[in-house]
XYZ file of C-alpha atoms in Angstrom:
153
model
C 122.538 2.261 -222.090
C 122.218 0.623 -225.523
C 125.477 0.535 -227.525
C 126.900 3.391 -225.466
C 124.039 5.764 -226.335
C 123.625 8.760 -224.060
C 121.111 11.574 -223.926
C 120.409 14.514 -221.649
C 117.448 16.896 -221.444
C 117.808 20.322 -219.834
C 114.378 21.748 -219.107
C 114.719 25.197 -217.564
C 116.760 24.569 -214.403
C 115.988 20.831 -214.389
C 118.358 18.315 -215.972
C 117.785 14.637 -216.758
C 120.202 11.969 -218.009
C 119.005 8.964 -220.010
C 120.563 6.667 -217.390
C 118.281 7.984 -214.633
C 115.066 8.873 -216.483
C 113.332 7.127 -219.354
C 112.667 9.506 -222.254
C 112.534 9.426 -226.015
C 112.507 12.106 -228.670
C 111.773 12.931 -232.296
C 113.776 15.754 -233.853
C 113.033 16.679 -237.482
C 115.662 18.499 -239.516
C 114.873 20.804 -242.413
C 116.230 23.870 -244.146
C 112.872 25.675 -244.088
C 112.715 29.150 -242.607
C 109.939 28.099 -240.230
C 110.995 26.526 -236.918
C 111.142 22.739 -236.684
C 108.941 21.287 -233.941
C 110.615 18.545 -231.932
C 108.915 16.224 -229.488
C 110.331 14.881 -226.243
C 108.420 12.311 -224.163
C 109.487 12.017 -220.516
C 108.178 9.109 -218.469
C 107.080 9.088 -214.833
C 108.057 12.580 -213.778
C 106.962 13.521 -210.277
C 103.813 15.669 -210.013
C 105.954 18.508 -208.597
C 108.248 18.357 -211.635
C 105.296 18.390 -214.047
C 103.978 21.522 -212.281
C 107.240 23.314 -213.103
C 106.799 22.821 -216.857
C 105.437 25.929 -218.549
C 105.160 27.259 -222.078
C 108.244 29.141 -223.292
C 110.560 27.414 -220.782
C 113.942 26.842 -222.490
C 114.850 23.274 -223.478
C 118.086 21.734 -224.728
C 118.430 18.134 -225.865
C 121.855 16.515 -226.082
C 122.392 13.073 -227.604
C 125.133 10.853 -228.928
C 127.415 8.082 -227.802
C 129.790 7.708 -224.886
C 132.481 10.368 -225.357
C 130.665 12.082 -228.239
C 127.503 13.804 -227.000
C 126.395 17.046 -228.631
C 123.492 19.457 -228.779
C 120.741 17.942 -230.920
C 118.156 20.699 -230.542
C 117.334 23.724 -228.453
C 114.240 25.821 -228.213
C 111.324 26.421 -225.928
C 108.198 24.556 -224.914
C 105.306 25.544 -227.154
C 102.921 22.874 -225.858
C 102.918 20.050 -223.322
C 100.626 17.449 -221.849
C 100.784 14.631 -219.321
C 98.718 11.483 -219.854
C 98.568 8.008 -218.448
C 100.127 5.546 -220.914
C 99.520 2.054 -219.548
C 101.403 1.901 -216.238
C 103.494 4.981 -217.130
C 102.726 8.676 -216.823
C 103.956 10.236 -220.084
C 104.716 13.954 -220.341
C 105.070 15.046 -223.965
C 106.770 18.336 -224.783
C 106.580 20.087 -228.155
C 109.708 22.180 -228.649
C 110.323 24.879 -231.270
C 113.314 27.098 -231.875
C 112.404 30.788 -231.671
C 108.682 30.122 -231.306
C 108.028 33.011 -228.933
C 109.539 35.423 -231.448
C 106.907 34.245 -233.907
C 104.018 34.372 -231.477
C 105.048 37.771 -230.094
C 105.525 39.471 -233.477
C 103.657 42.765 -233.528
C 102.689 44.782 -236.549
C 101.463 48.299 -237.147
C 100.972 48.907 -240.859
C 98.762 51.117 -242.923
C 97.711 50.085 -246.420
C 96.664 52.575 -249.104
C 93.189 52.867 -250.556
C 92.703 50.330 -253.356
C 94.608 47.562 -251.522
C 92.932 44.148 -251.542
C 92.533 41.833 -248.576
C 94.684 39.250 -250.429
C 97.510 41.792 -250.729
C 97.284 42.640 -247.024
C 97.274 38.958 -246.079
C 100.271 38.221 -248.302
C 102.178 41.147 -246.791
C 101.419 40.074 -243.212
C 102.403 36.452 -243.897
C 105.720 37.666 -245.353
C 106.697 38.759 -241.815
C 107.042 35.064 -240.967
C 109.278 34.213 -243.956
C 106.706 31.679 -245.120
C 106.009 30.657 -248.670
C 102.293 30.266 -249.221
C 101.372 27.762 -251.886
C 97.738 28.807 -252.205
C 95.292 30.950 -250.286
C 91.823 31.399 -251.640
C 89.738 34.021 -249.916
C 85.971 33.746 -250.024
C 85.795 37.478 -250.716
C 88.878 39.347 -251.871
C 87.720 42.791 -250.824
C 89.215 45.926 -252.385
C 89.303 48.630 -249.717
C 88.144 52.046 -250.889
C 89.798 53.735 -247.922
C 93.169 53.087 -246.346
C 93.353 50.281 -243.762
C 95.522 49.928 -240.674
C 96.479 46.585 -239.158
C 97.808 46.763 -235.611
C 98.544 44.126 -232.956
C 100.086 40.690 -232.537
C 100.077 38.410 -235.542
């Protein structure tokens, strides 16, 4: 424990303290409306533990100093991989807050005749609260008939 630093990772029903398992993390902070993606690297997990890691499993990361440890980030696994890193086996988790809500978003919209593909795209992207700097379509088609978009985005 360096300078009283402490950290804890809760991965589904599994819990790891920095004193008993070597791990490091990178947690970006922003005020954007899109979820931040954090990264947690866990070293030398057992093969059985690695098998329990799945996408969308909830994750909480606590960090701080002795007597002052708080929640640093929470979210769910959006991606993971285990690789050999020298003598260590490194399992890297990508964590995002509310990611499944984004990936599970469904739409069922009908657009009037005369709508362009750029207008439809802009409307669909607005569901994610994203600001698009520039999208250039190869062909910005104007639909003569109404169009319906249905399914997961």
